[in-house]
PDB file of C-alpha atoms in Angstrom:
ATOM      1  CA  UNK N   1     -10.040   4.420   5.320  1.00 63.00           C
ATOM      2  CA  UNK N   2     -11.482   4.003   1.622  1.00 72.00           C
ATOM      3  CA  UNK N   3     -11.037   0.176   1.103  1.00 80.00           C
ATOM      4  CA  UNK N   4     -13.444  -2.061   2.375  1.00 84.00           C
ATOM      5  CA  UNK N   5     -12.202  -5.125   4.836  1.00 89.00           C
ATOM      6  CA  UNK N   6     -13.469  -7.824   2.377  1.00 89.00           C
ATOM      7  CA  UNK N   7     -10.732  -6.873   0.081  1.00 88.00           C
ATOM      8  CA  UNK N   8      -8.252  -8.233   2.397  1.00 92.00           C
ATOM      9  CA  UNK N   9      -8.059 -12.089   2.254  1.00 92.00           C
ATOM     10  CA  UNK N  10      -7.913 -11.784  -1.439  1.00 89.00           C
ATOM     11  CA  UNK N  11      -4.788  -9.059  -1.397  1.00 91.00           C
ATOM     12  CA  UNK N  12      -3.406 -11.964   0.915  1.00 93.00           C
ATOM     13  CA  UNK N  13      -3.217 -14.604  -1.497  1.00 91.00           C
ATOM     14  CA  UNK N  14      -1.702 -12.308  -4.121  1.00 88.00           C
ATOM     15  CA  UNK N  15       0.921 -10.925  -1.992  1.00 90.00           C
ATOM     16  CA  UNK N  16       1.793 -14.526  -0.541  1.00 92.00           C
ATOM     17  CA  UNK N  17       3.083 -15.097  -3.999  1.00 90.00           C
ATOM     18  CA  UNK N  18       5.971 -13.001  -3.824  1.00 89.00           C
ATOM     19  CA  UNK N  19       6.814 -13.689   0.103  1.00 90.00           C
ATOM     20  CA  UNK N  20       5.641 -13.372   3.412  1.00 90.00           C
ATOM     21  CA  UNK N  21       4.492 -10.902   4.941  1.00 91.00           C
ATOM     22  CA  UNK N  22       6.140 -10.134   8.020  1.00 91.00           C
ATOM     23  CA  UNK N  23       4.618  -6.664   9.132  1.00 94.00           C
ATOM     24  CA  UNK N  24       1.412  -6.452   8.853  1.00 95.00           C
ATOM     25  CA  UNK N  25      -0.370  -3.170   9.886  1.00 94.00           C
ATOM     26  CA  UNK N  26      -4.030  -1.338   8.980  1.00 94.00           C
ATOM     27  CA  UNK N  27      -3.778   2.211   9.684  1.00 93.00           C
ATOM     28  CA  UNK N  28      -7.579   3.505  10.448  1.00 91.00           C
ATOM     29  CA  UNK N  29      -9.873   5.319  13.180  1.00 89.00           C
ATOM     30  CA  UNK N  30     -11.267   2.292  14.680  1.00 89.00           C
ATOM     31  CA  UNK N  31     -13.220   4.413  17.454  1.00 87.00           C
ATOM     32  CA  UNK N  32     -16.388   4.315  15.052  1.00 84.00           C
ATOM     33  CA  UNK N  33     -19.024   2.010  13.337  1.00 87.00           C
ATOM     34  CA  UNK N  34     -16.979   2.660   9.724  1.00 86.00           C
ATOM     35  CA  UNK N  35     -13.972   0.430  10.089  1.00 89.00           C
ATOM     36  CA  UNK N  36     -15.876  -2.125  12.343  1.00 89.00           C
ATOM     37  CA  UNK N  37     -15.325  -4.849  10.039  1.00 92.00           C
ATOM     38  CA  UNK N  38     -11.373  -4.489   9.599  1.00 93.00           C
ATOM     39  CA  UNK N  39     -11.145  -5.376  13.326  1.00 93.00           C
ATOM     40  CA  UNK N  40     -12.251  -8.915  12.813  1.00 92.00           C
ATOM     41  CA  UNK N  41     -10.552 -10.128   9.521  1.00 94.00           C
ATOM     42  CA  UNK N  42      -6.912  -8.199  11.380  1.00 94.00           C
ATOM     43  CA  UNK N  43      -7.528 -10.557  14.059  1.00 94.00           C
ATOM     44  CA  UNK N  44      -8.640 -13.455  11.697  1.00 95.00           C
ATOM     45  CA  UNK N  45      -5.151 -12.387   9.394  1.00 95.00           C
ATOM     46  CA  UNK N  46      -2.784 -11.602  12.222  1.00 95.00           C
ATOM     47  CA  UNK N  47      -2.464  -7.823  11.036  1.00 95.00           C
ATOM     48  CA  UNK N  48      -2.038  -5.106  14.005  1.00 95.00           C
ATOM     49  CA  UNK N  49      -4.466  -2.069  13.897  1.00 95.00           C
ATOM     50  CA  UNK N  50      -2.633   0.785  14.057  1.00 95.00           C
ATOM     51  CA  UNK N  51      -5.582   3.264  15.428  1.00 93.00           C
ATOM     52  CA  UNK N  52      -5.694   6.984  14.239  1.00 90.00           C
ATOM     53  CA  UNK N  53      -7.979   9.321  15.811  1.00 86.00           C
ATOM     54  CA  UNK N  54      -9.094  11.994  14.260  1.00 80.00           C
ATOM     55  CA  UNK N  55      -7.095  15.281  15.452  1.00 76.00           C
ATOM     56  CA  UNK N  56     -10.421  17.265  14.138  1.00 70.00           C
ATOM     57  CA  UNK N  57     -13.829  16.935  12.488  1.00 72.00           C
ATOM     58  CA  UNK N  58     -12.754  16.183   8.475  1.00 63.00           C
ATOM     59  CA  UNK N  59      -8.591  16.006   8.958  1.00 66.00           C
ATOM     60  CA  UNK N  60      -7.885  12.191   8.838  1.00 75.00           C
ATOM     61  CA  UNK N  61      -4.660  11.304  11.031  1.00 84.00           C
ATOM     62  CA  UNK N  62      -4.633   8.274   9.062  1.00 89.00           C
ATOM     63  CA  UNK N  63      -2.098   9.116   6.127  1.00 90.00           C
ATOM     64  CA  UNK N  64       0.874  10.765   8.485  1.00 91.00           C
ATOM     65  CA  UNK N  65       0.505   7.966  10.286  1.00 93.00           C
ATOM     66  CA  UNK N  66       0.921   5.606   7.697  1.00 94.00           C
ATOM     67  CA  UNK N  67       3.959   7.291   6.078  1.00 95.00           C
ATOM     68  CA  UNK N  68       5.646   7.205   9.785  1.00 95.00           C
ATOM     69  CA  UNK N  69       4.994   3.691   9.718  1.00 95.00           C
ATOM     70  CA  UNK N  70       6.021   3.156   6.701  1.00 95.00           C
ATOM     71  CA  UNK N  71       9.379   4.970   7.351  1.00 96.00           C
ATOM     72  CA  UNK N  72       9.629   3.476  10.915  1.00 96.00           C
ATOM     73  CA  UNK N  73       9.915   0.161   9.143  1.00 95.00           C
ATOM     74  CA  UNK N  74      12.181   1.176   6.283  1.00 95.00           C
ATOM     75  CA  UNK N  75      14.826   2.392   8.698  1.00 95.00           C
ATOM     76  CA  UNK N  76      14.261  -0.007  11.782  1.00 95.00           C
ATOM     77  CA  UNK N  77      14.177  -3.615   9.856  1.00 92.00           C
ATOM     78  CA  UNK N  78      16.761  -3.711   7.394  1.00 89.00           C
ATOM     79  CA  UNK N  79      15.846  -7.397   6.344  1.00 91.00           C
ATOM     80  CA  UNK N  80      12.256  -6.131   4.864  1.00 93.00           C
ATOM     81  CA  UNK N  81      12.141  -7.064   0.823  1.00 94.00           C
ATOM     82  CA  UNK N  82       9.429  -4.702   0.424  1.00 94.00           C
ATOM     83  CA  UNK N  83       5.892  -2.721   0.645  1.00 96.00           C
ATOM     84  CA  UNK N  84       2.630  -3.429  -0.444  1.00 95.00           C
ATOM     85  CA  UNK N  85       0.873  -0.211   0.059  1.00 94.00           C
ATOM     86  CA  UNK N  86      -2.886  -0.802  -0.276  1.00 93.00           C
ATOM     87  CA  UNK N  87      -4.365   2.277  -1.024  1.00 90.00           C
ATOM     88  CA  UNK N  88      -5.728   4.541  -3.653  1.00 85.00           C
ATOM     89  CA  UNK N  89      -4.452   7.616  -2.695  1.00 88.00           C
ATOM     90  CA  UNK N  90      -1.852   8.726  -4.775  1.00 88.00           C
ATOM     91  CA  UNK N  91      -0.196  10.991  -1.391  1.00 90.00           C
ATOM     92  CA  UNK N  92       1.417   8.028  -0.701  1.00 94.00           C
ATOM     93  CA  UNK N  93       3.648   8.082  -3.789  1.00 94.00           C
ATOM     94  CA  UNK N  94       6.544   9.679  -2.078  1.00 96.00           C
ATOM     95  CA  UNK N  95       6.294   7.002   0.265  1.00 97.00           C
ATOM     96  CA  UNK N  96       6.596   4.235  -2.798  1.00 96.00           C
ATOM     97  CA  UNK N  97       9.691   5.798  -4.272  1.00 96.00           C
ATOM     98  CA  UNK N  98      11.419   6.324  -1.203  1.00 97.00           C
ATOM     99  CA  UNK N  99      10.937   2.611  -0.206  1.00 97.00           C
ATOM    100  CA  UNK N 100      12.233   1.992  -4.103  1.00 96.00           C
ATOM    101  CA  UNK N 101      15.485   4.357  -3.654  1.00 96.00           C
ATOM    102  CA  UNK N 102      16.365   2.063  -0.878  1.00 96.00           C
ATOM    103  CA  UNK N 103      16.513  -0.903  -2.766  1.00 96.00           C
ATOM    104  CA  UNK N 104      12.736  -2.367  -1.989  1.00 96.00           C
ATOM    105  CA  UNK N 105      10.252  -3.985  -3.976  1.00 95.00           C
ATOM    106  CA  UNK N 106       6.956  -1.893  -3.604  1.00 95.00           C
ATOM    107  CA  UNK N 107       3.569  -3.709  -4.527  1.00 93.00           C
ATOM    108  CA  UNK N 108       0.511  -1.160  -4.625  1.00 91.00           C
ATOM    109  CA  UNK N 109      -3.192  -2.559  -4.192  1.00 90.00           C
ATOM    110  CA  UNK N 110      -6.033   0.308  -5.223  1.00 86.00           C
ATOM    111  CA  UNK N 111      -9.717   0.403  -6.130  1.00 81.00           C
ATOM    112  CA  UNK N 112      -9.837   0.590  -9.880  1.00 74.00           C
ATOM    113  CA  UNK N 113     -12.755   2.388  -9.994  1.00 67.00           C
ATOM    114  CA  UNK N 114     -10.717   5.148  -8.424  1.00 67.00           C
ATOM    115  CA  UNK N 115      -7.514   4.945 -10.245  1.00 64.00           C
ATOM    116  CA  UNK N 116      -9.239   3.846 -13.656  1.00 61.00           C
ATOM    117  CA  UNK N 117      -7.188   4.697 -16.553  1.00 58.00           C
ATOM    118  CA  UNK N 118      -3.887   5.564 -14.449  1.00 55.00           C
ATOM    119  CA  UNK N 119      -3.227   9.412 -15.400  1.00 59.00           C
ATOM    120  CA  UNK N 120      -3.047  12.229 -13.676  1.00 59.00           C
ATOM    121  CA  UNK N 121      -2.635  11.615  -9.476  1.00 62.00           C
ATOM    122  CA  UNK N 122      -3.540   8.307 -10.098  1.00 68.00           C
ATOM    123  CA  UNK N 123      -0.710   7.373 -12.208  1.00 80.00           C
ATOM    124  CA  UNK N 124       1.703   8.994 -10.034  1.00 86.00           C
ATOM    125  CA  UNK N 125       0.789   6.396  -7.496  1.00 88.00           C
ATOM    126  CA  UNK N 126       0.553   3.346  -9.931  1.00 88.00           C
ATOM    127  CA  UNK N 127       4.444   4.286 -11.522  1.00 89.00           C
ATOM    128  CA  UNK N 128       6.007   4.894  -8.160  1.00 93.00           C
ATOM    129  CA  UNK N 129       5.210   0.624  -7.741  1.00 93.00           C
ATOM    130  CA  UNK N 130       6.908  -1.947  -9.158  1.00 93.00           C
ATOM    131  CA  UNK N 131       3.462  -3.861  -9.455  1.00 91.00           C
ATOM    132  CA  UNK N 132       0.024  -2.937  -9.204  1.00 89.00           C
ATOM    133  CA  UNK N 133      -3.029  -4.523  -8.576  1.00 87.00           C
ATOM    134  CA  UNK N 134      -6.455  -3.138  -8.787  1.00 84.00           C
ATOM    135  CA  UNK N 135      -9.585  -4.320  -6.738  1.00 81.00           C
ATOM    136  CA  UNK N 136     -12.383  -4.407  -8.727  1.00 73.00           C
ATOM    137  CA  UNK N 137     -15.859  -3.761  -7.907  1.00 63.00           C
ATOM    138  CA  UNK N 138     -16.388  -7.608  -7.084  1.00 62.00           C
ATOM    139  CA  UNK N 139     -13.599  -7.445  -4.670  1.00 58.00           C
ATOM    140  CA  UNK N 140     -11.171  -9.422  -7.370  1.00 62.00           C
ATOM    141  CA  UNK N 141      -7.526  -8.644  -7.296  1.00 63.00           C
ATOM    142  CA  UNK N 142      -6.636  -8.299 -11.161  1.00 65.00           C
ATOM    143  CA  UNK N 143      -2.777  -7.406 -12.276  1.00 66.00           C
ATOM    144  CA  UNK N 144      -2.168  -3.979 -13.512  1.00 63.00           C
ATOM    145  CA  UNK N 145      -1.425  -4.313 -17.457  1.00 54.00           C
ATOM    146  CA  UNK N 146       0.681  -7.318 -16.126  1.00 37.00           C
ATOM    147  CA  UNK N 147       4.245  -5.820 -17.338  1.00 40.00           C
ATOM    148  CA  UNK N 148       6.806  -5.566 -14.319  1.00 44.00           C
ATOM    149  CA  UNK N 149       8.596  -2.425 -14.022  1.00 45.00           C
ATOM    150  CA  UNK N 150      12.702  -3.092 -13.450  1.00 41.00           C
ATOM    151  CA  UNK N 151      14.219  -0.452 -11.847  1.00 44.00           C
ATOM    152  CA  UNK N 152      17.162   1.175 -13.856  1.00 40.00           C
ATOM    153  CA  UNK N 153      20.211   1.857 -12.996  1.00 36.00           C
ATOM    154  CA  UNK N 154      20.833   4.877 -11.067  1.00 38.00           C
ATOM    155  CA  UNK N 155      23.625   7.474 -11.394  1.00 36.00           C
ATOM    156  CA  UNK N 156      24.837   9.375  -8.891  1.00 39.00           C
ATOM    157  CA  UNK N 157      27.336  11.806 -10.331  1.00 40.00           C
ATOM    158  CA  UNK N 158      29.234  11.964 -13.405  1.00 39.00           C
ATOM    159  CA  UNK N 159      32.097  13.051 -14.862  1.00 39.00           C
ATOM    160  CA  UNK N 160      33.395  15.192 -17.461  1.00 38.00           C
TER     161      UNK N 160
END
């Protein structure tokens, strides 16, 4: 819902260099004007449109639908590497670690001009990724500080 359609070839080409994509969704209310365009370049792509309806006027069914998806994949196709996430909400954070506690790669896409600076919500969003990418306002993809974030080791209990 806040990322325009012409974002989407270029996110793409930066994803195809660290796999393929396998499962490849848009989460949206497609019943109206405002998400018009994402209709042709998911056909043009080969991405499914997952469509949302609004339950009521200003509550967006978008996001719980999205983090079912999300989860629905994470449980149901145990050979996914990974999830690029392309969003600037930072409510899908929880989603980002979860998919990193089970071992995933996450890749987050968001507008900088939202997430300028990375503090606050923002950086919630941003650290819960291995990588992040911002769009900038000419639609170019451009790497996130460019350091990689390795996952450390994690403990599960100790001893005394």
């Amino acid at each position: 819902d806040n990322m325009s359609w012409r974002t989407l070839p270029r996110i793409c080409e930066e994803v195809a260099r660290f796999g393929d994509a396998t499962v490849c969704r848009i989460f949206g209310d497609f019943s109206g004007p405002l998400l018009a365009g994402w209709v042709n370049v998911a056909r043009e792509l080969g991405f499914s449109l997952v469509h949302s309806p609004r339950c009521t006027n200003g509550k967006s069914s978008t996001d719980p639908a999205l983090i079912i998806g999300g989860m629905d994949i994470l449980y149901t196709n145990p050979t996914i590497d990974g999830l690029v996430l392309v969003s600037s909400d930072s409510d899908f954070a929880p989603l980002c670690q979860r998919f990193r506690q089970a071992g995933k790669q996450v890749i987050g896409v968001g507008r900088r001009a939202i997430l300028a600076g990375g503090k606050g919500a923002a950086g919630v969003l941003i650290e819960a990724c291995h990588r992040f990418f911002y769009i900038a306002d000419d639609l170019t993809v451009v790497p996130r500080d460019t350091r990689d974030k390795v996952d450390k080791p994690k403990v599960v209990a100790r001893g005394k």
